[in-house]
Amino acid sequence: MSERTASGDSGRATIRDVAAQAGVSVASVSRVLSGNYPVSEELRRRVMKVVQDLDYVTNAHARSLAGGGTPTVAILINNITGAAFTHVAKGVEGAASLRGWLSLVGTTGDDPERELALVNLMRQQGVAAVILLGGAYDYDEYQLRMARFARSLDAAGSHLVLVGRPPLEGDVPATTVDYDNEGGAYAMASHLLSAGHRRVLVLPGHAELTTAQGRLNGARRAFEAYGVPFDPKLVLHGPYDYEHGYDAVEESLRLGLDFTAVLAGTDVVAAGAMQALRAGGLRVPEDVSIVGYDDIPLASQLTPQLTTVHVPYEEMGRVALRAVASRRETGTGRRKGGDGDHVVLGTHVVVRNSVQPPPVS
Amino acid sequence: MSERTASGDSGRATIRDVAAQAGVSVASVSRVLSGNYPVSEELRRRVMKVVQDLDYVTNAHARSLAGGGTPTVAILINNITGAAFTHVAKGVEGAASLRGWLSLVGTTGDDPERELALVNLMRQQGVAAVILLGGAYDYDEYQLRMARFARSLDAAGSHLVLVGRPPLEGDVPATTVDYDNEGGAYAMASHLLSAGHRRVLVLPGHAELTTAQGRLNGARRAFEAYGVPFDPKLVLHGPYDYEHGYDAVEESLRLGLDFTAVLAGTDVVAAGAMQALRAGGLRVPEDVSIVGYDDIPLASQLTPQLTTVHVPYEEMGRVALRAVASRRETGTGRRKGGDGDHVVLGTHVVVRNSVQPPPVS
DNA sequence: GCCGGTGCTGGAACCGTATCCCATTGTTTC
DNA sequence: GAAACAATGGGATACGGTTCCAGCACCGGC
């Protein structure tokens, strides 16, 4: 009873405890556990027995200090409850755990200061990559911030991945996984236009948000392509939430604006808009058609089911992680300007039941 | 140019690089950065200058090996896209980052094997606590599994927290944060009964899921209290998803079952049920009333807005983390049987627009 | 029977940081 | 003016692993 085992100890058992109790060297225990070196069967059995008895697990911190260790990716997200980015997170986490990687998660709450703090925190953790999710504000300063992040992480042997954000200009060591945001909006608006709608209430999102800008541009281009005048008075900016959808439509009805369809920047916004239309005594889609964007589960759970743009969020998450993994396997990855630094996934319209031709006046 | 700075180095800069370039000792740099030891202003400036130049951050692994380090909590969840548990995660992460703690996240996909693997992985990481989210199956084996987890984590200086799961029996070192599941179901069913409904289609969830059992029990108790016979043929088990809600109602209509209200085990199930009722030509709530459970955002986004049971998910997350934090501050925490090992939060009915008295036949 | 492999094991040197303990210097006190 | 003291810097060690290097035993070939 002279040796100190884990039985009465305050902390956890160490590899030294295992080695002592099994009567072998520390090096041997390490080899048995990592299994990357020939070890006799007899020794393996003895060590494993003690490992079981002591319920020993290796200290991940020590392991990664010494070289090995399981890679970890950091997922940084504005708001963890947003359905769209939850799906990206699912894609990342799924692909990560498939490889035995770990996922750290942090929320920024749209606060650049907090974003910086988190990126630094993750850098301390020595993560394989920092994956930033969600649209970004303020295009000018954004480029500078991100470029700094990218270089900083790169210098520390990590890597920056931008998902659903605009790519970085110039020779910056970062990967972008994007979707055809503007194309989706173009297709969605075209769908409304070809159904005969001419006056469409557009709720693209915050004017400063890059995704909102893209969606607005796509819609505008569709109007041009159809030769339909685009009325700026029918564009209402605001946050991507239910309340904004409701309030915007309520206000529009109050003002007596003339429109036969609503092009919402998000499925959640569309849900709010739909509710407000009903509250105003209008039927969907008989009186007013409505479309969303994102294709989150909510879209198919509304009544009527929402015609929307499908964005492959989960796939984006998987692609992001795959990019990190392959870059890590192929050494430091292809240098500047190679393909694979900017992946753009396709979007497409999902037709459900929320669009009809406008009523004859 | 003889010293090796971070400029051309492959890895990140170490504290030694900083010390060398600043011409001070390693110990001094450590003290400047941690700030828990008196240091002259001159030294501080010199060190900080180099830290800025080299963009140095401390290695978190080395730090936690040496004693310090930022605490980390692990959030283990069945499915990251479930709205309810996303809110718990938000509560945990928010409270964690408020204290400067980190949050690891892992998904189990309802697989016990994977759950075990993740708990061990987290134990390796030396997390302050492992927080397990979501209902559990198989009550018998569950107790054994969890007890083993609890002791194993406890021995390693960590701690097990169960959120929204049944508490552990006996003297097991674990904390449970729960909500009044059965009470909520009781209140919800009472609401329907007092509106005059007598024949209610009940969709409690999977028969083996503990939350489903609680909700079913609560409903049954309410029927007894009202002296209304409870018809087992009106109870349909199934998963907590939209499809089940839809299919169950569709099937019931096809069979010509007689009911005037639907008591869904979840808001999402209610959404599916609502859709199916509409598809069957029934109006909600004029022909059939419907209620949910959880009070996720979806509930107020449906038309009509859903009367449901509010579960304080985000608060549960905060409470869980607070329990871990306080236990860590007050040493090893109060031993066995003390209060605070099992917290039960209240639930309440949120009345919206999906319930009316049954139509006169 | 001796020598060069081959296969397995142990000792020791790291990984990057925090902190204990001791040395040095400047300041106060009698 | 000497001694006790506070303030601050540096050297060494510990944290718990991995891995290089050396050593030992055993093997077959000549």
XYZ file of C-alpha atoms in Angstrom, chain A residues 91-336:
246
model
C -22.784 19.758 -40.533
C -19.528 20.848 -38.992
C -19.952 18.869 -35.820
C -21.060 15.776 -37.688
C -18.109 15.809 -40.042
C -15.780 16.605 -37.164
C -16.872 13.777 -34.924
C -16.715 11.442 -37.879
C -12.984 12.068 -37.807
C -12.784 12.006 -34.045
C -12.373 15.746 -33.893
C -13.876 17.958 -31.253
C -16.052 21.015 -31.694
C -15.857 24.094 -29.555
C -18.676 26.549 -29.847
C -18.939 30.220 -29.037
C -21.521 32.892 -29.609
C -20.603 36.408 -30.586
C -23.976 38.093 -30.271
C -23.065 40.280 -33.228
C -20.437 42.000 -31.121
C -17.125 42.529 -32.969
C -15.328 42.944 -29.672
C -16.561 39.612 -28.465
C -15.692 38.082 -31.808
C -12.113 39.225 -31.427
C -11.923 37.924 -27.888
C -13.239 34.566 -28.981
C -10.875 34.263 -31.910
C -7.986 34.897 -29.559
C -9.339 32.451 -27.056
C -9.569 29.839 -29.765
C -6.068 30.629 -30.878
C -4.914 29.884 -27.361
C -6.682 26.565 -27.577
C -4.641 25.725 -30.621
C -7.695 24.850 -32.671
C -7.220 23.422 -36.133
C -9.579 26.029 -37.517
C -11.946 28.795 -36.560
C -15.199 28.635 -38.481
C -17.114 31.893 -38.565
C -20.806 31.607 -39.335
C -23.338 34.086 -40.563
C -23.635 37.291 -42.509
C -21.429 40.216 -41.674
C -21.908 43.926 -41.347
C -19.806 46.833 -42.518
C -18.006 45.600 -45.542
C -14.988 47.899 -45.311
C -13.796 47.306 -41.804
C -14.884 43.726 -42.141
C -12.205 43.000 -44.710
C -9.509 44.376 -42.441
C -10.698 42.525 -39.387
C -10.969 39.234 -41.178
C -7.616 39.612 -42.889
C -6.038 40.196 -39.524
C -7.775 37.168 -38.072
C -6.697 35.060 -41.005
C -3.040 35.983 -40.783
C -2.993 35.690 -37.052
C -4.514 32.235 -37.088
C -2.350 31.163 -39.979
C 0.792 32.186 -38.135
C -0.309 30.055 -35.200
C -0.806 27.013 -37.406
C -4.550 27.394 -37.427
C -6.884 28.476 -40.199
C -9.840 30.764 -40.745
C -12.978 29.556 -42.491
C -15.793 31.887 -43.420
C -19.179 30.287 -43.941
C -21.994 32.263 -45.487
C -19.903 35.385 -45.441
C -18.366 37.311 -48.306
C -14.927 36.083 -49.343
C -11.779 38.013 -48.550
C -9.998 40.101 -51.123
C -6.331 39.803 -51.859
C -3.911 37.131 -50.790
C -5.314 36.184 -47.410
C -4.891 32.713 -45.916
C -8.558 31.913 -45.429
C -11.178 29.588 -46.851
C -14.666 30.715 -47.750
C -17.679 28.459 -48.092
C -20.500 30.373 -49.619
C -23.775 29.797 -51.363
C -25.231 31.442 -54.409
C -27.127 33.979 -52.417
C -27.901 36.425 -55.191
C -28.739 33.647 -57.627
C -31.258 32.223 -55.214
C -32.911 35.577 -54.786
C -32.951 36.040 -58.535
C -34.658 32.703 -59.039
C -37.118 33.341 -56.246
C -38.097 36.742 -57.572
C -38.359 35.322 -61.073
C -40.758 32.729 -59.746
C -43.026 35.461 -58.428
C -42.720 37.514 -61.585
C -43.521 34.623 -63.865
C -46.596 33.931 -61.766
C -47.715 37.377 -62.781
C -46.843 39.464 -59.758
C -45.710 42.982 -60.502
C -45.908 44.775 -57.184
C -43.856 42.883 -54.593
C -43.131 43.901 -51.032
C -39.468 43.123 -50.410
C -38.120 42.509 -46.901
C -34.458 41.789 -47.581
C -33.094 42.240 -44.065
C -30.749 44.794 -42.546
C -29.342 47.126 -45.165
C -25.826 46.705 -43.796
C -25.924 42.927 -43.745
C -24.100 41.440 -46.693
C -26.569 38.603 -47.150
C -29.413 41.108 -47.268
C -27.602 43.123 -49.901
C -27.116 40.046 -52.025
C -30.737 39.033 -51.775
C -31.913 42.499 -52.658
C -29.597 42.660 -55.637
C -30.770 39.312 -56.910
C -34.370 40.410 -56.709
C -33.646 43.692 -58.436
C -31.839 41.952 -61.258
C -34.818 39.669 -61.778
C -37.106 42.668 -62.067
C -34.806 44.195 -64.636
C -34.672 40.974 -66.581
C -38.463 40.930 -66.685
C -38.643 44.591 -67.557
C -40.706 45.275 -64.470
C -40.085 48.545 -62.651
C -38.662 48.070 -59.191
C -40.305 50.319 -56.634
C -37.886 51.282 -53.834
C -40.827 52.263 -51.657
C -41.758 48.594 -51.472
C -38.413 47.698 -49.893
C -38.422 47.589 -46.101
C -35.235 46.822 -44.220
C -35.068 45.280 -40.783
C -33.732 42.366 -38.785
C -34.160 38.754 -39.773
C -36.840 37.947 -37.264
C -40.494 37.153 -36.939
C -41.396 40.510 -35.427
C -39.922 42.443 -38.288
C -41.900 40.404 -40.789
C -45.065 41.046 -38.866
C -44.476 44.717 -38.257
C -43.370 45.485 -41.799
C -46.471 43.958 -43.330
C -48.769 45.453 -40.736
C -47.316 48.872 -41.429
C -47.537 48.399 -45.176
C -51.187 47.458 -44.915
C -51.844 50.437 -42.697
C -50.231 52.727 -45.249
C -52.317 51.162 -47.975
C -49.306 50.112 -50.020
C -50.211 48.262 -53.164
C -48.662 44.788 -53.461
C -49.732 41.275 -54.374
C -46.756 39.334 -53.037
C -44.156 39.411 -50.303
C -40.530 38.463 -50.912
C -39.140 37.827 -47.470
C -35.439 37.707 -46.728
C -35.880 34.718 -44.476
C -38.400 32.000 -43.733
C -38.872 33.366 -40.249
C -39.580 36.818 -41.654
C -42.040 35.205 -44.033
C -43.782 33.538 -41.104
C -44.254 36.911 -39.438
C -45.445 38.453 -42.662
C -47.931 35.661 -43.171
C -49.359 36.141 -39.719
C -49.740 39.866 -40.277
C -51.492 39.339 -43.596
C -53.987 37.054 -41.924
C -54.485 39.520 -39.121
C -55.256 42.062 -41.812
C -57.939 39.825 -43.230
C -55.993 38.720 -46.260
C -55.713 35.129 -47.402
C -52.432 33.464 -48.334
C -51.903 32.748 -51.150
C -55.312 33.665 -52.638
C -54.979 37.378 -51.938
C -51.263 37.735 -51.378
C -48.485 35.340 -52.285
C -45.447 34.983 -50.093
C -42.011 33.440 -50.380
C -39.126 32.975 -47.994
C -35.451 32.133 -48.028
C -33.383 29.452 -46.266
C -35.727 26.466 -46.357
C -35.500 25.689 -42.670
C -37.978 23.106 -41.321
C -40.348 25.901 -40.388
C -40.978 26.549 -44.077
C -42.745 23.257 -44.577
C -44.516 23.464 -41.241
C -46.393 26.655 -41.982
C -49.846 26.716 -43.471
C -49.704 27.073 -46.405
C -46.320 25.491 -46.800
C -43.827 28.075 -47.860
C -42.242 28.333 -51.267
C -38.670 29.294 -50.536
C -35.030 29.094 -51.570
C -33.176 26.067 -50.384
C -29.767 26.829 -48.939
C -27.614 23.751 -48.273
C -26.622 24.796 -44.776
C -25.693 21.421 -43.442
C -23.694 20.648 -46.543
C -21.859 23.926 -46.122
C -20.824 22.865 -42.661
C -19.554 19.560 -43.945
C -17.678 21.199 -46.786
C -16.087 23.658 -44.391
C -14.777 20.921 -42.178
C -13.651 18.834 -45.081
C -11.648 21.760 -46.383
C -9.892 22.101 -43.056
C -9.207 18.402 -42.813
C -7.785 18.053 -46.299
C -5.645 21.133 -45.875
C -4.259 19.600 -42.725
C -3.534 16.302 -44.379
C -1.818 17.727 -47.432
C 0.657 19.640 -45.340
C 0.157 23.381 -45.235
C -2.164 23.240 -48.219
C -1.830 24.799 -51.576
C -0.478 28.267 -51.374
C -2.253 31.448 -52.403
